[in-house]
Short mmCIF file of C-alpha atoms and ligand atoms in Angstrom, two decimals:
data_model
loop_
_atom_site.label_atom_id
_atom_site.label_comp_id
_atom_site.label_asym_id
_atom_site.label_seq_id
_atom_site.Cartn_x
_atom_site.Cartn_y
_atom_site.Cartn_z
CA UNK P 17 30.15 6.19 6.81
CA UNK P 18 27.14 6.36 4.75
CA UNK P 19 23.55 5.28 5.84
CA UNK P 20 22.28 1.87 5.29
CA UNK P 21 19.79 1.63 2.16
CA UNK P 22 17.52 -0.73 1.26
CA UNK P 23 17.86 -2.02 -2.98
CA UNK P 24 14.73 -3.01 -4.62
CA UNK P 25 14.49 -4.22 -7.69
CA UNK P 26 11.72 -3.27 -9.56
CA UNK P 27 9.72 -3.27 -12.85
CA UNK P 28 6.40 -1.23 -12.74
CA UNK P 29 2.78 -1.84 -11.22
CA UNK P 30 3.71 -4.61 -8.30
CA UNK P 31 6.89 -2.69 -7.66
CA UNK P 32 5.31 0.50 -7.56
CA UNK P 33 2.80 -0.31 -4.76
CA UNK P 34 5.61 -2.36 -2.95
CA UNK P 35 7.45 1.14 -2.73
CA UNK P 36 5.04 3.23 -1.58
CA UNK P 37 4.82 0.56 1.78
CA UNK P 38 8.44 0.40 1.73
CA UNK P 39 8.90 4.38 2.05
CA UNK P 40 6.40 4.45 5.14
CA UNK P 41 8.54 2.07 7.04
CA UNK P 42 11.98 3.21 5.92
CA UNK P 43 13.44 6.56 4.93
CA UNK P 44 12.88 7.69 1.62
CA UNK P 45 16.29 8.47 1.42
CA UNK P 46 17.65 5.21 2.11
CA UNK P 47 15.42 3.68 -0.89
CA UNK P 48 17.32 2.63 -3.95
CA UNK P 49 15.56 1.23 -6.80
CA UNK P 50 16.91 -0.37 -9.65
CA UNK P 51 14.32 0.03 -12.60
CA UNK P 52 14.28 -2.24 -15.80
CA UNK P 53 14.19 -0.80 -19.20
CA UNK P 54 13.16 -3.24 -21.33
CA UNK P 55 10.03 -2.03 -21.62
CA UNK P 56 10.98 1.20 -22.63
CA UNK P 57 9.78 2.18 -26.18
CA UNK P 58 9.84 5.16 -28.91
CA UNK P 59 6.82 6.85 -29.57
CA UNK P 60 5.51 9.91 -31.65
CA UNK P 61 9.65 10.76 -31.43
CA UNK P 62 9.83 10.20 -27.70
CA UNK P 63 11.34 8.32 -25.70
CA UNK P 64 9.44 6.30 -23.13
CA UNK P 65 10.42 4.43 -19.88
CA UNK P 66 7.18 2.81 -18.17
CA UNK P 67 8.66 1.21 -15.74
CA UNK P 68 10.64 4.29 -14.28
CA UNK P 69 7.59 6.53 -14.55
CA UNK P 70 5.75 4.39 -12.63
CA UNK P 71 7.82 4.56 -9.92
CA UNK P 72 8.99 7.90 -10.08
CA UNK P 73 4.89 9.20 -10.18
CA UNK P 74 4.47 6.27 -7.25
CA UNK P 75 7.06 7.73 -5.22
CA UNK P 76 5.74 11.17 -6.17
CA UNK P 77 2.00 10.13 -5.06
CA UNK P 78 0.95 11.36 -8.18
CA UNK P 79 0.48 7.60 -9.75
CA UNK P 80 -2.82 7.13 -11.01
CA UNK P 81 -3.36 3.98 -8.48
CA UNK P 82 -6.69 3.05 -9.88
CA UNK P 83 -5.42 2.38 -13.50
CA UNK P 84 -2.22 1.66 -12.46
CA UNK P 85 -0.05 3.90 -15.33
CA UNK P 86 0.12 7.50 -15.71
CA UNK P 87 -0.36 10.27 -13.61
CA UNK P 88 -3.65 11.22 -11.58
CA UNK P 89 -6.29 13.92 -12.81
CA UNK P 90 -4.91 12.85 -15.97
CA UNK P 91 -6.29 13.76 -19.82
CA UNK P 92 -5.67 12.89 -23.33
CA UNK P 93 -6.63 15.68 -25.79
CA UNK P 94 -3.48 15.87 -27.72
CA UNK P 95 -4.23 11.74 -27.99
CA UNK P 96 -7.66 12.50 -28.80
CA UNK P 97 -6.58 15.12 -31.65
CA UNK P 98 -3.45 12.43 -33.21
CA UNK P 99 -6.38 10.01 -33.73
CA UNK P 100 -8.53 12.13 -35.33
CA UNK P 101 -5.70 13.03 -37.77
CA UNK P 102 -6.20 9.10 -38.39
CA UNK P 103 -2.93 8.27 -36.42
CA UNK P 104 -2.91 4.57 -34.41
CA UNK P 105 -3.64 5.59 -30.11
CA UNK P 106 -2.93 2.64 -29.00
CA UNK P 107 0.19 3.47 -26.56
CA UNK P 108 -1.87 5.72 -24.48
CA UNK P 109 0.26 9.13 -23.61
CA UNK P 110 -1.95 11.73 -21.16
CA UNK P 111 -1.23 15.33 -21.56
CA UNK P 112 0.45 15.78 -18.64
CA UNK P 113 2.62 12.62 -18.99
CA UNK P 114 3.77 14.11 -22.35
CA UNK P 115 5.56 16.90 -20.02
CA UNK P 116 7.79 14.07 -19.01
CA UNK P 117 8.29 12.25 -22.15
CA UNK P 118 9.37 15.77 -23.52
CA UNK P 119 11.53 16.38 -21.25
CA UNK P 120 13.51 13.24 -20.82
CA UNK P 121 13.52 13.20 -24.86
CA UNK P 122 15.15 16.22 -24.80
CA UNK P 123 17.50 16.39 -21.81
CA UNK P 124 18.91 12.76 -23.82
CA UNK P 125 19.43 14.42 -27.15
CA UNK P 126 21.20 17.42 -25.26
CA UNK P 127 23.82 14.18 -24.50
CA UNK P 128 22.79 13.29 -20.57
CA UNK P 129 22.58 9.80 -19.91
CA UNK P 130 19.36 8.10 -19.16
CA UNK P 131 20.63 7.52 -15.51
CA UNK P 132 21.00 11.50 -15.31
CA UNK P 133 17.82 12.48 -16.60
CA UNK P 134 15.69 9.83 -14.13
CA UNK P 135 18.05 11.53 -11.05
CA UNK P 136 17.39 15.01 -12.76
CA UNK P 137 13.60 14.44 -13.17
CA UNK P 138 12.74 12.30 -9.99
CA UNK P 139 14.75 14.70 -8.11
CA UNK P 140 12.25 17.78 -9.57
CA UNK P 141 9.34 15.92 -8.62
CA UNK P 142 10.23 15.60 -5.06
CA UNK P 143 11.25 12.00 -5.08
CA UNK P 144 13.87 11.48 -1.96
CA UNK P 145 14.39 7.66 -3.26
CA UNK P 146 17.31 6.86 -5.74
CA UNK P 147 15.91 5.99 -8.94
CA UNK P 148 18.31 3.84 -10.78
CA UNK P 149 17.74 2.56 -14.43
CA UNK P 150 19.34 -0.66 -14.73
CA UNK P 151 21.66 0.30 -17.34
CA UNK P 152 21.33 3.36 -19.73
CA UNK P 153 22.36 1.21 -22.60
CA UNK P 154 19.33 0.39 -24.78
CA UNK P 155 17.99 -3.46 -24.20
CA UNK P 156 14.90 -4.08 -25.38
CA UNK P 157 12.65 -7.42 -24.65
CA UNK P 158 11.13 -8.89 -27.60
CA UNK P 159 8.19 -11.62 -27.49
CA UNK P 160 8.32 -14.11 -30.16
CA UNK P 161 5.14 -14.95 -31.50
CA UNK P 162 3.47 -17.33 -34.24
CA UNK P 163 2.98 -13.66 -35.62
CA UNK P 164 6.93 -12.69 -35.59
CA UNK P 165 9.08 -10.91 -33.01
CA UNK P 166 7.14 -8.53 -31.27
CA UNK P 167 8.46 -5.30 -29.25
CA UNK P 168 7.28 -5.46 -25.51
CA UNK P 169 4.56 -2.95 -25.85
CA UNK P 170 2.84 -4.03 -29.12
CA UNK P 171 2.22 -7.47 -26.90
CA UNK P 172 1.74 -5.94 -23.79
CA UNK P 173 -0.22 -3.02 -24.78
CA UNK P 174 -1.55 -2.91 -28.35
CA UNK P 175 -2.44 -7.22 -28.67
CA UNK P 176 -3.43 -7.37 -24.75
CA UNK P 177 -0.87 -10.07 -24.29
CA UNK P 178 -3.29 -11.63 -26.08
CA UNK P 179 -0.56 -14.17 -28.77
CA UNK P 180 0.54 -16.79 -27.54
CA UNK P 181 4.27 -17.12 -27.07
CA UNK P 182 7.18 -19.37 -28.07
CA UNK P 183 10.16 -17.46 -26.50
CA UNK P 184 11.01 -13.88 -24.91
CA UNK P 185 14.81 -12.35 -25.13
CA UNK P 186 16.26 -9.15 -24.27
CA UNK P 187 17.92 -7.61 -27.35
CA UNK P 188 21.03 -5.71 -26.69
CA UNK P 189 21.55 -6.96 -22.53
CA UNK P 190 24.67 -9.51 -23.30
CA UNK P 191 26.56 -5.70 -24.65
CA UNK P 192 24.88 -3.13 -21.82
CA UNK P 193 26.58 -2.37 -18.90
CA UNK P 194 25.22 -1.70 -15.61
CA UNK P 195 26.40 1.99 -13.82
CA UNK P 196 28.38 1.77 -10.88
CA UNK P 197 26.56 3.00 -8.96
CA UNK P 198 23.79 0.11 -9.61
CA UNK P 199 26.45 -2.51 -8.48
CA UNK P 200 27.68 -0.39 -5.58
CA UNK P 201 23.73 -0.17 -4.72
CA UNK P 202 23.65 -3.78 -4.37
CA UNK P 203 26.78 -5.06 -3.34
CA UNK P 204 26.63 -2.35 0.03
CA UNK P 205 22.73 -2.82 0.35
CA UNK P 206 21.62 -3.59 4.15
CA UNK P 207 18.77 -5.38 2.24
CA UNK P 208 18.58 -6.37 -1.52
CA UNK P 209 14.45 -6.66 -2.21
CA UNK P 210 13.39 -8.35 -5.30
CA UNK P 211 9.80 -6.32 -5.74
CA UNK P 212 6.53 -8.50 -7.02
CA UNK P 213 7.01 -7.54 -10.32
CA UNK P 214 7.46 -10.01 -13.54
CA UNK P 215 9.89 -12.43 -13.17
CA UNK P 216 10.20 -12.66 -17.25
CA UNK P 217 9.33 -8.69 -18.59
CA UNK P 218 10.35 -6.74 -15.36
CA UNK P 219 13.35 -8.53 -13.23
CA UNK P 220 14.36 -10.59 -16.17
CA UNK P 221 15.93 -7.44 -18.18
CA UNK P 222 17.62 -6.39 -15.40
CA UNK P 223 19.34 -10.34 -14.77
CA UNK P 224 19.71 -10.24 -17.90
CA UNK P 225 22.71 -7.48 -17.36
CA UNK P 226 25.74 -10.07 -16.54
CA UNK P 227 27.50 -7.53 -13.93
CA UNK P 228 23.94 -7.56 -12.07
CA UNK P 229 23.38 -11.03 -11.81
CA UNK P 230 27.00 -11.38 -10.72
CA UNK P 231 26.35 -8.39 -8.16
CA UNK P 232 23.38 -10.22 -6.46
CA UNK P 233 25.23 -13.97 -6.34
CA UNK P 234 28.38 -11.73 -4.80
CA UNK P 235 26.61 -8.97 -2.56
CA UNK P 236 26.89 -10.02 1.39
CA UNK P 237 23.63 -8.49 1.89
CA UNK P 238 20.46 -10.40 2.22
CA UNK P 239 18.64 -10.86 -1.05
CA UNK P 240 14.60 -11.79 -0.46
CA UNK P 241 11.92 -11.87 -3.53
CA UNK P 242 8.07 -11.25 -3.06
CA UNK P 243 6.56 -13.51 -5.02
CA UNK P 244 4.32 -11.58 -8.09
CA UNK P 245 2.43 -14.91 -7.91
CA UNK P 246 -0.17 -16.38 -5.49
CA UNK P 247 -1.36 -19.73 -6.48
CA UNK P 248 -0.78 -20.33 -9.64
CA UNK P 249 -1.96 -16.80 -11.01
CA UNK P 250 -0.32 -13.47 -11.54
CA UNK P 251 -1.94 -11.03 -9.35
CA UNK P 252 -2.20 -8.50 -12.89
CA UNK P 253 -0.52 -8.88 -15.96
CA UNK P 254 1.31 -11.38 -17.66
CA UNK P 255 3.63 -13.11 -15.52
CA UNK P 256 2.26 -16.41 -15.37
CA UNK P 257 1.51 -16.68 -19.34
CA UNK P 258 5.15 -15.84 -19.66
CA UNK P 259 6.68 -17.90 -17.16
CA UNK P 260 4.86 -21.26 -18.60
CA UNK P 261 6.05 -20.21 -21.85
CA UNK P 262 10.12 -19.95 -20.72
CA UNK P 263 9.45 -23.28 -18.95
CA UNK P 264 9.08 -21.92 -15.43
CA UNK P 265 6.28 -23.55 -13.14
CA UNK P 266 3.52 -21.23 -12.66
CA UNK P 267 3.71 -21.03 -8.77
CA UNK P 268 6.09 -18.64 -6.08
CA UNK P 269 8.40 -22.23 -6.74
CA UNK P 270 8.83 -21.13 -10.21
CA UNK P 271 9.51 -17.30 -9.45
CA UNK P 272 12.07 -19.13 -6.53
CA UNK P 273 13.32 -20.75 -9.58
CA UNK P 274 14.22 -17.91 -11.47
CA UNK P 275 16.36 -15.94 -9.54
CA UNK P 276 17.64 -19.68 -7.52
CA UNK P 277 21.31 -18.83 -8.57
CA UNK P 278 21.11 -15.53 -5.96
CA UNK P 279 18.05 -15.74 -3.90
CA UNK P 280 18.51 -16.40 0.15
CA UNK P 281 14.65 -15.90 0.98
CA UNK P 282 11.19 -15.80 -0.77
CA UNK P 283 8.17 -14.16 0.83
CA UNK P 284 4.92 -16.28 -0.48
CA UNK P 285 1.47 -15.72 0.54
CA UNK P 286 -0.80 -17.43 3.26
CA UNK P 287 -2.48 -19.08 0.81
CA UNK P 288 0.59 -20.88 -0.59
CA UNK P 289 1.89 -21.79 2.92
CA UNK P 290 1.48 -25.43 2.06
CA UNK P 291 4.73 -24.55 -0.35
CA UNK P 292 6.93 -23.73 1.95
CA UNK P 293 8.42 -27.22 3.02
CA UNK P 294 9.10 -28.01 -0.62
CA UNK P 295 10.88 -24.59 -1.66
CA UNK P 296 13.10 -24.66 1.43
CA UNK P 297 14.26 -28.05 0.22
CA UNK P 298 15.86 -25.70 -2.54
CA UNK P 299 18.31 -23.91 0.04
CA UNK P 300 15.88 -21.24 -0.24
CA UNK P 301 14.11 -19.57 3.19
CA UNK P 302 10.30 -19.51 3.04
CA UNK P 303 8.55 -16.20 4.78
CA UNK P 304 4.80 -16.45 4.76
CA UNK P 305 2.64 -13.38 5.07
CA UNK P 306 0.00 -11.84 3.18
CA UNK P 307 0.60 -10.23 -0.16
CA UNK P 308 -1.84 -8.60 -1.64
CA UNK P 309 -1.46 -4.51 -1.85
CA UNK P 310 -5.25 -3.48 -2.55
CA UNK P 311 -3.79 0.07 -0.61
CA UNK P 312 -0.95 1.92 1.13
CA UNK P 313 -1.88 0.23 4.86
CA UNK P 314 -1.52 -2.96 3.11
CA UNK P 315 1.87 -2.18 1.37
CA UNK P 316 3.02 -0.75 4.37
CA UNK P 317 2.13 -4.03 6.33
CA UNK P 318 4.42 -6.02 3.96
CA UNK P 319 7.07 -4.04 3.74
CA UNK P 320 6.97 -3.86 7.87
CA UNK P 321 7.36 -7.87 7.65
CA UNK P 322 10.15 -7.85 5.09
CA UNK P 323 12.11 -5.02 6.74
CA UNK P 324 11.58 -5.72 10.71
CA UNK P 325 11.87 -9.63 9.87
CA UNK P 326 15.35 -9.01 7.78
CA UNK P 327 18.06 -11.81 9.55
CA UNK P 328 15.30 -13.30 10.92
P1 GDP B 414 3.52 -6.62 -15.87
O1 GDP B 414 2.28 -5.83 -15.53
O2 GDP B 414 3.35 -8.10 -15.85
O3 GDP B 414 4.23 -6.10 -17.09
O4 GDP B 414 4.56 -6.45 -14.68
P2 GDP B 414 4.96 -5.43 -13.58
O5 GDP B 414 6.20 -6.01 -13.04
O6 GDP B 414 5.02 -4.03 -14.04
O7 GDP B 414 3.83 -5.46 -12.49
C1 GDP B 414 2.88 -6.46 -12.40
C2 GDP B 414 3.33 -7.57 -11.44
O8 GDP B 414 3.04 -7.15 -10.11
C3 GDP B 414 2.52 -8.81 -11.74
O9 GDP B 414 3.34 -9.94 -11.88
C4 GDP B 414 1.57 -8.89 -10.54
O10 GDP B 414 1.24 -10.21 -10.19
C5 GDP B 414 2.33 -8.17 -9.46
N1 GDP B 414 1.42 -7.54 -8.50
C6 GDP B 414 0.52 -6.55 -8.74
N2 GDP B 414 -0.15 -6.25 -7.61
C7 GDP B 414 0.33 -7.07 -6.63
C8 GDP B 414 0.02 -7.24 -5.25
O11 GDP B 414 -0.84 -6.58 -4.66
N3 GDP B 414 0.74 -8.21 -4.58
C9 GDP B 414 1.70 -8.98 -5.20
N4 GDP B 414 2.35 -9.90 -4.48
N5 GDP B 414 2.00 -8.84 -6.50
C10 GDP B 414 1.33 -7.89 -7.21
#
């Protein structure tokens, strides 16, 4: 029989610190994480996957936790020399990061999958977790703005999610198709954990993959979200800019919203406890704890409620 695991979905920063509670409370080993890859990009010939190098440098310890990207001790000379050349630096790539943009480039045009090269690459850098891309097919999410369509990076990154914005979609996801071994993660999870992460740019790629979604509404296991919202604010990032703009309300009801279709439990913070009542009226259980993740003792102390409370 194989060991239980724990299946967290995840985009990148909220996820990220969610994981490295999770893995002080569970065994690495029995850590899967299914990544979205919407966000990932092409630059200067590479290819780039955010969201999984988050989490692979998170599990890794070598996430830069104070900028919340990229890898500690960090540089950017070959950056530095591109924009002297006149070239645009806005997608910022550190030296040592560029070792893993190489490589990944290159193990894909030798013909592995993206799937192969995460397993390959996490594997090298001593990650015991299972790092799962959502799908290896390319879907990209695209932000419509008064300005035209824009790729998820040249908001996020290069305008500081700055436009404002009529609609977001996730170009290629109604084709992809998620790897087995994604569903199988789910369906035989002990616990399915939707991480803090962006309902719209991080989970929503990865709903957006019609065999997932179906997976989570069919899986017997427990599926619980941690809301990326307290109040009516992200804690970083986007999320609430983009939720009011798909018509979700910006508050842990809204992020309930979302994923309503699969969800069993939510886990809101303390200071939204006066929510609870109202959200359980949805057929949805209300945990209350608190969820902010300023460090590892305070990631661990989530992930201790959401694992030791699971069936509660
Ligand atoms: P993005 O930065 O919006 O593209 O999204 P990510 O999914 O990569 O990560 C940011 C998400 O994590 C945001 O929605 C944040 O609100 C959430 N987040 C970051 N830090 C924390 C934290 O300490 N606690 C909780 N609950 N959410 C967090």
């Amino acid at each position: 029989m194989k060991p239980a695991h724990y299946t967290v979905l995840a985009g990148g920063t909220g996820a990220a610190k969610f994981l490295r509670g999770l893995v002080q409370v569970v065994p690495e080993e029995q850590v899967h994480v299914i990544v979205n890859v919407g966000d990932d990009t092409d630059v200067w010939g590479l290819h780039i996957s955010p969201d999984i190098d988050s989490i692979t440098y998170a599990l890794a310890g070598k996430l830069d936790t104070l900028r919340g990207w990229g890898l500690v001790n960090e540089t950017f000379r070959c950056l530095e020399t591109i924009e002297a050349f006149g070239m645009p630096g806005w997608f910022r790539l550190g030296d040592q990061d560029l070792a893993t943009h190489l490589t990944r480039t290159h193990l894909l045009r030798s013909g592995l999958s993206l799937s192969e090269t995460v397993e390959r690459m996490s594997k090298a850098m001593g990650v015991k977790a299972r790092v799962l891309p959502a799908t290896d097919d390319p879907v990209r999410t695209k932000v419509e703005t008064p300005q035209g369509m824009l790729g998820f990076q040249e908001f996020f990154v290069r305008d500081q999610w700055k436009p404002e914005v009529r609609s977001v979609s996730y170009a290629g996801a109604t084709e992809a198709r998620a790897p087995a071994v994604v569903l199988d993660s789910i369906r035989d999870a002990q616990l399915v954990i939707i991480a803090p992460s962006n309902p719209i740019t991080s989970i929503g790629p990865i709903l957006a993959l019609h065999q997932v979604r179906e997976a989570l509404r069919c899986t017997r296991a427990e599926v619980i979200a941690i809301s990326p919202l307290i109040g009516n604010a992200a804690v970083s990032g986007p999320a609430a800019k983009l939720m009011e703009a798909c018509g979700y309300e910006v508050s842990p009801s809204g992020v309930a919203r979302c994923y309503h279709d699969f969800l069993n439990n939510i886990v809101i913070d303390v200071r939204d406890g006066a929510l609870a009542s109202s959200i359980r009226y949805e057929t949805i259980g209300v945990r209350v704890t608190n969820l902010l993740m300023p460090d590892d003792i305070a990631a661990r102390k989530l992930a201790e409620f959401i694992v030791l409370s699971d069936s509660r």
